[in-house]
Amino acid sequence: MSIIVENLSKHYGHLKAVDNISFEIHHGEIVGFLGPNGAGKTTTMRILTSYLSPTSGEVIIEGKNIREQTIETRRLIGYLPESNPLYSDMNVLDYLEFVAKLQGVDKTKISKRVREMIGVCGLNEVKHMDIGQLSKGYRQRVGLAQAMIHDPKILIMDEPTSGLDPNQIVEIRNLIRQLGKEKTVILSTHILPEVQATCNRVLIINKGKIVADGTPSELQSGFHGYERIFVEIEKPDGYDFEMLQVKFNSLPTIKQITLMYERDGILRMKFEAEKGTDIRKQIYQICKENNFSLIELHREQTSLEDVFHQLTLEAA
Amino acid sequence: MENIITIFKKELKSYFDSAMAYIIIVVFVGLLGWFFTSSLFLVNLATLRSFFETAPFLLLFFGPAITMRLISEEKKSGTIELLATKPIQDYEIIIGKFLSAWALFVIALLPTLIYYFTITILGDIEIGPVIGGYLGLILVGAVFIAIGVFGSTLTENQVVAFIISFLFVFILFILDKILMFAPGFLASILEYISIDYHFSNIARGVIDTRDLIYYISAIVLMLYLSTVVISKRRWA
């Protein structure tokens, strides 16, 4: 087990920023902390990295307790804090070297590690520049490079893609997926597609509590009671919606068919079927047998967005 | 220890990478030179006494000035979170930064040796009091810098840090001026706490153990309090 969190709480006065949460993270998982702003993601990360002390509860990282062996656990972690703070008056090389020394990288290996990180993070063009002069994308890469400089087993990143342009976001996500193959990665975000794109596990956090825990697809499918299929067909001569309904109702797992609209001789219908069944093929068969002109047939994936909204807004 | 050296080097380099170090050195040495030469020919004695009398006053400003950004800037830019999550102790951060400011101060003192050599040309000068004076100055500087580091931990704003630290050293400085209002038993304590009382020994080029204990305990106390302040965030 890479990280074990037990009954962790952090109170600021009366505010419970983190409220008695427990979870375990295995080696090699890429876990996304998902939640609205102020949900407790950053506080949880700050406790894991020993920036804050918990009010109560325990955190065990690679078998070491963060209270008793804080220096050892910090060595195991690479951390990219929220908003990626950096020394703007240092140049990239000096900065990475400085961090490598603080992280206790072997003296003989420092320059090699710095070179490697500059390569991995694509910083070669800017390595002699002051960090203050760099664009946001480069700054983010410097932040990642410093987090990985000591080749940590665990990477903790607080909103690693915030403020980047779409191309840079794709780049950083690829980098994270790459890293996830050999490291345990925790990242936080409030951008849902990011979780789908990078994580193999999601913890949805709201008001200091974990409200959902699973793979993105588990969360998506486990949520809605029905499979939803949208069907558009050209209105056949002599048929109205009720007659079509009767035709399709013979399908085995169908629960309900509703008409969404009729426009220009085209009917749009919503089919709801039992979860885990795919009846698109049967729908096509019926259309073929009856000579209906099928125009559109698509199954709706419940988006993580729906899950998120439901979980974080219902609780509110 | 290694972490302290790493932080020390980084901070010292950052002084010299910005204009800060050069401005401090030029202004400090220039002002001291002016005070020193303006009285030298009046008293017509081969002595550095006026130099050692003036230097501590300048330190009232220079101590807080060179330390004001040390921690406050880390808080403002958020880099304190980077430092504090590295496998190092909070006190190592404080000591490394303190030593870098102290080193800058010692470097700024080096050019003033010119005044000493100038005087050796003009007349005979006793070396003992000069060494004692410099040692005293370096120690008083350390006290003011430690106070400055502490002031810098209290705020995100450099200017506020400067003002807090300046008020602090100024109170230490005027403490013995209010002695006449204090009751007898307090008077001797206040006199001991007052830094001006220890200044006069420096000017004479004498350092006794009472002074040494004063300087060292003040430095340790200030660095300890600074560490407490930056560690406090964990429990906030």
Coordinates of C-alpha atoms in Angstrom, one line a residue:
Chain A
M1 CA 0.0 0.0 0.0
S2 CA 1.4 3.3 -1.0
I3 CA -0.7 5.7 1.1
I4 CA -3.1 4.9 4.0
V5 CA -5.3 7.7 5.4
E6 CA -7.3 7.0 8.5
N7 CA -10.0 9.2 10.0
L8 CA -8.2 12.3 8.9
S9 CA -9.7 15.6 10.1
K10 CA -8.5 19.2 9.8
H11 CA -10.5 21.9 11.5
Y12 CA -10.0 25.6 11.2
G13 CA -11.9 26.9 14.2
H14 CA -15.5 25.7 13.6
L15 CA -14.9 25.0 9.9
K16 CA -14.2 21.4 9.1
A17 CA -12.0 21.6 6.1
V18 CA -11.4 17.9 6.1
D19 CA -14.0 15.8 8.0
N20 CA -13.0 12.4 9.1
I21 CA -11.9 10.9 5.8
S22 CA -10.3 7.5 5.2
F23 CA -8.9 6.0 2.0
E24 CA -6.1 3.9 0.7
I25 CA -4.0 4.3 -2.4
H26 CA -2.1 1.5 -4.1
H27 CA 1.2 1.7 -5.9
G28 CA 0.9 2.9 -9.5
E29 CA -2.6 4.4 -9.1
I30 CA -3.4 7.7 -10.7
V31 CA -5.9 9.2 -8.3
G32 CA -7.9 12.3 -9.0
F33 CA -9.3 14.4 -6.2
L34 CA -12.3 16.0 -7.6
G35 CA -14.5 18.6 -5.9
P36 CA -15.7 22.1 -6.0
N37 CA -13.5 24.9 -4.7
G38 CA -13.1 24.8 -0.9
A39 CA -14.0 21.1 -0.7
G40 CA -10.9 20.2 1.1
K41 CA -8.7 18.9 -1.7
T42 CA -5.8 21.3 -1.1
T43 CA -6.0 20.8 2.7
T44 CA -5.8 17.1 2.3
M45 CA -2.8 17.4 0.0
R46 CA -1.1 19.8 2.4
I47 CA -1.5 17.3 5.2
L48 CA 0.0 14.5 3.1
T49 CA 3.0 16.6 2.3
S50 CA 3.5 17.7 5.9
Y51 CA 2.8 21.4 5.2
L52 CA -0.1 21.3 7.7
S53 CA -0.7 19.0 10.6
P54 CA -4.0 17.2 10.9
T55 CA -6.3 18.0 13.8
S56 CA -6.8 14.2 14.2
G57 CA -6.2 11.0 12.3
E58 CA -3.2 9.2 10.8
V59 CA -1.5 9.2 7.5
I60 CA 0.9 6.3 6.6
I61 CA 3.1 6.8 3.6
E62 CA 5.0 3.7 2.4
G63 CA 4.7 2.3 5.9
K64 CA 6.0 5.5 7.6
N65 CA 3.9 7.8 9.7
I66 CA 3.9 11.4 8.7
R67 CA 4.0 12.6 12.3
E68 CA 6.8 10.5 13.5
Q69 CA 8.9 10.3 10.4
T70 CA 8.0 13.5 8.6
I71 CA 11.5 13.9 7.0
E72 CA 11.4 10.4 5.6
T73 CA 7.9 10.7 4.2
R74 CA 8.7 14.0 2.6
R75 CA 11.6 12.4 0.8
L76 CA 9.2 9.9 -0.8
I77 CA 6.9 12.7 -2.2
G78 CA 7.3 15.1 -5.0
Y79 CA 4.9 18.0 -4.6
L80 CA 3.5 20.6 -6.9
P81 CA 1.6 23.1 -4.8
E82 CA -1.5 24.9 -6.0
S83 CA -0.6 27.9 -8.2
N84 CA 2.9 26.6 -8.6
P85 CA 5.0 29.0 -6.5
L86 CA 8.5 29.5 -7.8
Y87 CA 11.5 31.8 -7.0
S88 CA 11.2 34.2 -9.9
D89 CA 14.7 35.6 -9.5
M90 CA 16.4 32.3 -9.9
N91 CA 17.3 30.7 -13.2
V92 CA 15.9 27.3 -14.1
L93 CA 19.2 25.4 -13.7
D94 CA 20.1 27.0 -10.3
Y95 CA 16.6 26.4 -9.1
L96 CA 16.5 22.7 -10.0
E97 CA 19.9 22.2 -8.5
F98 CA 18.8 23.9 -5.3
V99 CA 15.7 21.7 -5.0
A100 CA 17.8 18.6 -5.8
K101 CA 20.1 19.4 -2.9
L102 CA 17.3 20.0 -0.5
Q103 CA 15.7 16.7 -1.5
G104 CA 18.9 15.0 -0.6
V105 CA 19.8 13.8 -4.1
D106 CA 23.3 12.3 -4.1
K107 CA 25.8 15.0 -4.8
T108 CA 27.4 13.1 -7.7
K109 CA 24.1 12.6 -9.3
I110 CA 22.6 16.1 -9.0
S111 CA 23.8 17.5 -12.4
K112 CA 22.7 14.3 -14.1
R113 CA 19.2 14.4 -12.6
V114 CA 18.9 18.1 -13.4
R115 CA 19.8 17.4 -17.0
E116 CA 17.3 14.5 -17.2
M117 CA 14.5 16.6 -15.8
I118 CA 15.3 19.4 -18.3
G119 CA 15.0 16.8 -21.0
V120 CA 11.8 15.1 -19.7
C121 CA 10.0 18.4 -19.1
G122 CA 11.2 20.1 -22.3
L123 CA 13.1 23.0 -20.6
N124 CA 16.2 23.0 -22.7
E125 CA 15.5 26.2 -24.5
V126 CA 14.9 28.2 -21.3
K127 CA 17.3 26.6 -18.8
H128 CA 19.4 29.7 -18.5
M129 CA 16.5 32.1 -18.1
D130 CA 15.1 33.5 -14.9
I131 CA 11.9 31.8 -13.9
G132 CA 10.2 35.1 -13.6
Q133 CA 10.6 35.6 -17.4
L134 CA 9.0 32.3 -18.3
S135 CA 5.5 31.8 -19.8
K136 CA 2.9 30.0 -17.7
G137 CA 3.4 26.7 -19.6
Y138 CA 7.1 26.7 -19.0
R139 CA 6.6 27.7 -15.3
Q140 CA 4.4 24.7 -14.9
R141 CA 7.0 22.4 -16.4
V142 CA 9.6 23.9 -14.0
G143 CA 7.1 23.1 -11.2
L144 CA 6.8 19.5 -12.4
A145 CA 10.6 19.2 -12.9
Q146 CA 11.2 20.3 -9.3
A147 CA 8.6 17.8 -8.0
M148 CA 10.2 14.9 -9.8
I149 CA 13.9 15.8 -9.4
H150 CA 14.5 13.2 -6.7
D151 CA 12.6 10.5 -8.6
P152 CA 9.9 10.2 -5.8
K153 CA 7.6 7.2 -5.5
I154 CA 4.7 9.5 -5.0
L155 CA 3.7 12.6 -6.9
I156 CA 1.2 15.0 -5.5
M157 CA 0.0 17.7 -7.8
D158 CA -2.6 20.4 -6.9
E159 CA -4.3 21.5 -10.0
P160 CA -1.4 20.7 -12.4
T161 CA -3.1 22.1 -15.5
S162 CA -4.7 25.2 -14.2
G163 CA -4.1 28.3 -16.3
L164 CA -2.6 26.3 -19.2
D165 CA -3.8 26.5 -22.8
P166 CA -5.4 23.4 -24.4
N167 CA -2.2 22.2 -26.1
Q168 CA -0.2 22.5 -22.9
I169 CA -3.0 20.7 -21.0
V170 CA -2.8 17.8 -23.3
E171 CA 1.0 17.8 -23.0
I172 CA 0.9 17.8 -19.2
R173 CA -1.7 15.1 -19.1
N174 CA 0.4 12.9 -21.3
L175 CA 3.3 13.5 -19.0
I176 CA 1.2 12.6 -16.0
R177 CA -0.1 9.4 -17.6
Q178 CA 3.5 8.5 -18.5
L179 CA 4.6 9.0 -14.9
G180 CA 1.7 7.1 -13.6
K181 CA 3.1 3.9 -15.0
E182 CA 5.8 3.8 -12.4
K183 CA 4.6 6.1 -9.7
T184 CA 1.7 6.7 -7.5
V185 CA 0.1 10.0 -8.6
I186 CA -2.5 12.1 -6.8
L187 CA -3.8 15.1 -8.6
S188 CA -6.6 17.5 -7.8
T189 CA -8.8 19.3 -10.2
H190 CA -12.2 20.7 -10.6
I191 CA -12.0 20.1 -14.4
L192 CA -14.0 16.9 -15.0
P193 CA -12.6 15.9 -18.4
E194 CA -9.2 16.0 -16.8
V195 CA -10.1 13.2 -14.5
Q196 CA -11.5 11.1 -17.3
A197 CA -8.4 11.7 -19.4
T198 CA -5.7 10.9 -16.8
C199 CA -7.0 9.1 -13.7
N200 CA -7.7 5.5 -13.1
R201 CA -9.5 6.3 -9.9
V202 CA -11.5 9.2 -8.7
L203 CA -12.3 10.5 -5.2
I204 CA -15.0 13.0 -5.2
I205 CA -14.7 15.3 -2.2
N206 CA -17.3 17.7 -1.0
K207 CA -17.4 19.7 2.2
G208 CA -14.5 17.8 3.6
K209 CA -16.0 14.4 3.0
I210 CA -15.4 11.7 0.4
V211 CA -18.7 11.3 -1.4
A212 CA -17.7 8.9 -4.1
D213 CA -14.7 6.6 -4.8
G214 CA -14.2 4.5 -7.9
T215 CA -12.9 4.3 -11.5
P216 CA -14.3 7.0 -13.8
S217 CA -16.4 4.3 -15.6
E218 CA -17.7 2.8 -12.4
L219 CA -18.8 6.1 -11.3
Q220 CA -20.5 6.9 -14.6
S221 CA -22.3 3.6 -15.0
G222 CA -23.1 3.0 -11.4
F223 CA -25.0 6.2 -11.3
H224 CA -28.0 6.3 -13.6
G225 CA -30.7 3.7 -13.2
Y226 CA -31.1 3.3 -17.0
E227 CA -29.3 3.1 -20.2
R228 CA -30.4 5.9 -22.4
I229 CA -30.6 5.6 -26.2
F230 CA -31.7 8.4 -28.5
V231 CA -33.3 7.4 -31.7
E232 CA -34.4 9.5 -34.7
I233 CA -36.4 8.1 -37.5
E234 CA -38.3 9.5 -40.4
K235 CA -42.0 9.4 -39.6
P236 CA -43.2 6.4 -41.6
D237 CA -46.5 6.9 -43.6
G238 CA -49.5 5.8 -41.6
Y239 CA -47.7 5.6 -38.3
D240 CA -47.9 7.9 -35.3
F241 CA -45.8 7.8 -32.1
E242 CA -48.1 5.5 -30.2
M243 CA -48.0 2.9 -32.9
L244 CA -44.2 3.1 -32.9
Q245 CA -44.1 2.8 -29.2
V246 CA -46.1 -0.5 -29.4
K247 CA -43.6 -1.8 -32.0
F248 CA -40.5 -1.1 -29.9
N249 CA -42.1 -2.1 -26.6
S250 CA -41.6 -5.7 -27.6
L251 CA -37.8 -5.2 -26.9
P252 CA -36.8 -7.3 -23.9
T253 CA -35.2 -4.9 -21.5
I254 CA -37.1 -1.7 -22.4
K255 CA -38.5 0.4 -19.6
Q256 CA -39.9 3.4 -21.3
I257 CA -40.1 5.2 -24.6
T258 CA -40.8 8.9 -24.7
L259 CA -41.2 11.3 -27.6
M260 CA -38.9 14.2 -27.4
Y261 CA -40.1 16.1 -30.4
E262 CA -41.5 15.8 -33.9
R263 CA -40.1 18.1 -36.5
D264 CA -40.1 18.2 -40.3
G265 CA -41.4 14.6 -40.4
I266 CA -38.7 13.4 -38.1
L267 CA -39.4 11.8 -34.7
R268 CA -36.8 12.0 -31.9
M269 CA -37.4 9.5 -29.1
K270 CA -35.7 8.6 -25.9
F271 CA -35.5 4.9 -25.0
E272 CA -34.7 3.9 -21.5
A273 CA -33.5 0.3 -21.0
E274 CA -32.2 -1.7 -18.1
K275 CA -28.7 -0.9 -16.9
G276 CA -26.0 -2.8 -18.6
T277 CA -27.9 -3.8 -21.7
D278 CA -27.3 -2.5 -25.1
I279 CA -30.4 -2.7 -27.3
R280 CA -29.1 -0.6 -30.2
K281 CA -28.8 -3.6 -32.4
Q282 CA -32.4 -4.7 -31.7
I283 CA -33.6 -1.2 -32.5
Y284 CA -31.9 -1.3 -35.8
Q285 CA -33.3 -4.8 -36.5
I286 CA -36.9 -3.5 -35.9
C287 CA -36.3 -0.5 -38.1
K288 CA -35.0 -2.7 -40.9
E289 CA -37.9 -5.2 -40.7
N290 CA -40.4 -2.4 -40.8
N291 CA -38.6 -0.3 -43.4
F292 CA -38.2 2.7 -41.1
S293 CA -35.5 5.1 -42.1
L294 CA -33.2 5.3 -39.2
I295 CA -31.5 8.7 -39.0
E296 CA -29.7 8.7 -35.7
L297 CA -29.0 6.1 -33.0
H298 CA -26.8 6.8 -30.1
R299 CA -26.3 5.7 -26.5
E300 CA -25.8 8.4 -23.9
Q301 CA -22.8 7.9 -21.6
T302 CA -23.6 9.5 -18.3
S303 CA -20.9 12.0 -18.0
L304 CA -18.8 12.3 -14.9
E305 CA -20.1 15.8 -14.9
D306 CA -23.6 14.5 -14.1
V307 CA -22.3 12.4 -11.3
F308 CA -20.3 15.3 -9.9
H309 CA -23.2 17.7 -10.0
Q310 CA -25.5 15.3 -8.4
L311 CA -23.2 14.4 -5.6
T312 CA -21.9 17.9 -4.8
L313 CA -25.1 19.8 -5.3
E314 CA -27.5 17.4 -3.7
A315 CA -25.5 17.5 -0.5
A316 CA -25.6 21.3 -0.5
Chain B
M1 CA 23.8 21.1 8.4
E2 CA 24.0 20.5 4.7
N3 CA 20.5 21.9 4.3
I4 CA 21.5 25.1 6.2
I5 CA 24.5 25.5 3.8
T6 CA 22.2 25.0 0.8
I7 CA 19.8 27.6 1.9
F8 CA 22.6 29.9 3.0
K9 CA 24.3 29.8 -0.4
K10 CA 21.0 30.3 -2.3
E11 CA 20.1 33.4 -0.2
L12 CA 23.6 34.9 -0.4
K13 CA 23.6 34.4 -4.2
S14 CA 20.2 36.0 -4.4
Y15 CA 21.5 39.1 -2.5
F16 CA 24.3 39.5 -5.0
D17 CA 22.1 38.7 -8.1
S18 CA 19.8 41.6 -7.2
A19 CA 21.1 45.1 -6.6
M20 CA 20.4 44.7 -2.9
A21 CA 23.9 43.6 -1.8
Y22 CA 25.7 46.4 -3.7
I23 CA 23.3 49.1 -2.6
I24 CA 23.7 48.0 1.0
I25 CA 27.5 47.8 0.8
V26 CA 27.9 51.2 -0.9
V27 CA 25.5 53.1 1.4
F28 CA 26.8 51.4 4.5
V29 CA 30.5 52.0 3.8
G30 CA 29.8 55.5 2.4
L31 CA 27.9 56.7 5.4
L32 CA 30.4 55.2 7.9
G33 CA 33.2 56.8 6.0
W34 CA 31.6 60.1 6.1
F35 CA 31.0 60.0 9.9
F36 CA 34.5 58.6 10.4
T37 CA 36.4 61.2 8.4
S38 CA 34.4 64.2 9.5
S39 CA 35.5 63.8 13.1
L40 CA 38.9 62.2 12.5
F41 CA 40.9 65.4 12.0
L42 CA 38.9 67.3 14.6
V43 CA 40.0 65.0 17.4
N44 CA 43.4 64.6 15.9
L45 CA 43.9 61.1 17.4
A46 CA 44.8 57.9 15.7
T47 CA 41.7 56.0 16.8
L48 CA 38.7 54.3 15.2
R49 CA 36.5 55.1 18.2
S50 CA 34.2 57.4 16.3
F51 CA 33.8 54.6 13.7
F52 CA 32.8 52.1 16.3
E53 CA 30.5 54.6 17.9
T54 CA 28.5 55.3 14.8
A55 CA 28.4 51.9 13.2
P56 CA 25.8 50.4 15.6
F57 CA 23.4 53.3 14.9
L58 CA 23.5 52.6 11.2
L59 CA 22.8 49.0 12.0
L60 CA 19.4 50.1 13.4
F61 CA 18.4 50.6 9.8
F62 CA 20.6 48.2 8.0
G63 CA 19.7 45.1 10.1
P64 CA 16.0 45.3 9.3
A65 CA 16.7 46.4 5.7
I66 CA 18.7 43.4 4.7
T67 CA 16.4 40.9 6.4
M68 CA 13.0 42.3 5.6
R69 CA 12.3 40.1 2.5
L70 CA 13.9 36.9 3.8
I71 CA 10.7 35.2 5.0
S72 CA 8.0 37.7 4.1
E73 CA 8.7 37.3 0.4
E74 CA 8.4 33.5 0.7
K75 CA 5.1 33.9 2.4
K76 CA 3.8 36.3 -0.3
S77 CA 4.9 34.3 -3.3
G78 CA 3.8 31.0 -1.6
T79 CA 7.3 29.5 -2.0
I80 CA 7.3 28.8 1.7
E81 CA 5.1 25.9 0.9
L82 CA 7.8 24.5 -1.3
L83 CA 10.5 24.9 1.3
A84 CA 8.4 23.6 4.2
T85 CA 7.5 20.4 2.4
K86 CA 11.1 19.5 1.5
P87 CA 12.8 17.0 3.8
I88 CA 14.3 19.8 5.9
Q89 CA 13.5 21.2 9.4
D90 CA 11.9 24.6 9.8
Y91 CA 14.9 25.7 12.0
E92 CA 17.3 24.9 9.1
I93 CA 15.4 27.4 6.9
I94 CA 15.6 30.1 9.6
I95 CA 19.3 29.5 10.4
G96 CA 20.3 29.4 6.7
K97 CA 18.6 32.7 6.0
F98 CA 19.9 34.3 9.2
L99 CA 23.5 33.3 8.3
S100 CA 23.2 34.6 4.7
A101 CA 22.1 38.1 6.0
W102 CA 24.9 38.0 8.6
A103 CA 27.4 37.1 5.9
L104 CA 26.2 40.0 3.8
F105 CA 26.8 42.3 6.8
V106 CA 30.3 41.0 7.4
I107 CA 31.1 41.4 3.7
A108 CA 29.8 45.0 3.9
L109 CA 32.2 45.6 6.8
L110 CA 35.3 44.4 4.9
P111 CA 35.8 47.6 2.9
T112 CA 35.8 49.6 6.2
L113 CA 39.2 48.1 6.9
I114 CA 40.5 50.8 4.6
Y115 CA 39.8 53.2 7.5
Y116 CA 42.0 51.2 9.8
F117 CA 44.8 51.1 7.3
T118 CA 44.5 54.8 6.6
I119 CA 44.9 55.5 10.3
T120 CA 48.0 53.2 10.6
I121 CA 49.6 55.5 8.1
L122 CA 48.7 58.6 10.1
G123 CA 49.8 57.4 13.5
D124 CA 50.2 54.5 15.9
I125 CA 47.0 52.6 16.6
E126 CA 46.4 49.8 19.1
I127 CA 45.3 46.7 17.3
G128 CA 43.5 45.2 20.3
P129 CA 40.6 47.6 20.6
V130 CA 40.1 47.5 16.8
I131 CA 39.7 43.7 16.8
G132 CA 37.4 43.9 19.8
G133 CA 35.4 46.7 18.1
Y134 CA 34.9 44.6 14.9
L135 CA 34.0 41.5 16.9
G136 CA 31.5 43.5 18.9
L137 CA 30.1 45.1 15.7
I138 CA 29.7 41.7 14.1
L139 CA 27.8 40.4 17.2
V140 CA 25.5 43.4 17.5
G141 CA 24.9 43.0 13.8
A142 CA 23.9 39.4 14.4
V143 CA 21.4 40.5 17.1
F144 CA 19.8 43.0 14.8
I145 CA 19.7 40.6 11.9
A146 CA 18.1 37.9 14.1
I147 CA 15.5 40.4 15.2
G148 CA 15.0 41.3 11.5
V149 CA 14.5 37.7 10.6
F150 CA 11.9 37.4 13.3
G151 CA 10.1 40.5 12.0
S152 CA 10.1 39.1 8.5
T153 CA 8.3 35.9 9.7
L154 CA 5.4 38.0 11.0
T155 CA 4.1 39.4 7.8
E156 CA 3.9 39.0 4.0
N157 CA 4.8 42.6 3.4
Q158 CA 8.5 43.6 3.3
V159 CA 7.8 47.2 4.3
V160 CA 5.7 46.1 7.3
A161 CA 8.5 43.6 8.2
F162 CA 11.0 46.5 8.1
I163 CA 8.9 48.7 10.3
I164 CA 8.3 45.9 12.9
S165 CA 11.9 45.0 13.1
F166 CA 13.0 48.6 13.3
L167 CA 10.6 49.4 16.1
F168 CA 11.9 46.3 17.9
V169 CA 15.6 47.3 17.7
F170 CA 14.7 50.9 18.4
I171 CA 13.0 50.0 21.6
L172 CA 16.0 47.9 22.6
F173 CA 18.1 50.9 21.8
I174 CA 16.2 53.6 23.8
L175 CA 15.5 51.3 26.8
D176 CA 18.3 52.8 28.9
K177 CA 17.2 56.3 28.2
I178 CA 14.1 55.7 30.3
L179 CA 16.1 54.2 33.1
M180 CA 15.5 57.2 35.3
F181 CA 11.8 56.5 35.4
A182 CA 12.2 52.9 36.3
P183 CA 12.3 51.6 39.9
G184 CA 15.7 50.4 41.2
F185 CA 15.4 46.7 40.8
L186 CA 14.1 47.0 37.2
A187 CA 16.7 49.5 36.3
S188 CA 19.6 47.1 36.3
I189 CA 17.5 44.6 34.2
L190 CA 16.5 47.2 31.7
E191 CA 20.1 48.4 31.5
Y192 CA 21.2 44.9 30.7
I193 CA 18.5 44.4 28.0
S194 CA 19.2 47.8 26.5
I195 CA 21.6 47.3 23.6
D196 CA 23.0 50.7 23.9
Y197 CA 24.7 49.7 27.1
H198 CA 26.6 47.0 25.2
F199 CA 27.4 49.4 22.4
S200 CA 29.6 51.5 24.7
N201 CA 31.7 48.5 25.4
I202 CA 32.2 48.0 21.7
A203 CA 33.3 51.5 21.2
R204 CA 35.9 51.0 23.8
G205 CA 36.9 47.7 22.0
V206 CA 36.1 45.6 25.0
I207 CA 33.9 42.5 25.0
D208 CA 33.2 40.8 28.3
T209 CA 31.2 37.6 29.0
R210 CA 28.2 39.6 30.1
D211 CA 28.1 41.1 26.6
L212 CA 28.7 37.7 24.9
I213 CA 25.9 36.1 26.9
Y214 CA 23.6 38.9 26.0
Y215 CA 24.3 38.7 22.3
I216 CA 24.1 35.0 22.0
S217 CA 21.0 34.6 24.1
A218 CA 19.3 37.4 22.1
I219 CA 20.2 35.7 18.8
V220 CA 19.1 32.2 19.9
L221 CA 15.8 33.6 21.3
M222 CA 15.0 35.5 18.1
L223 CA 15.8 32.5 15.8
Y224 CA 13.8 30.2 18.1
L225 CA 10.8 32.5 17.9
S226 CA 11.1 32.8 14.1
T227 CA 11.0 29.0 13.9
V228 CA 8.0 28.9 16.1
V229 CA 6.2 31.4 13.9
I230 CA 6.8 29.6 10.7
S231 CA 6.0 26.2 12.3
K232 CA 2.7 27.6 13.6
R233 CA 1.0 27.4 10.2
R234 CA 0.8 23.6 10.6
W235 CA -1.6 24.1 13.5
A236 CA -3.4 27.1 12.3

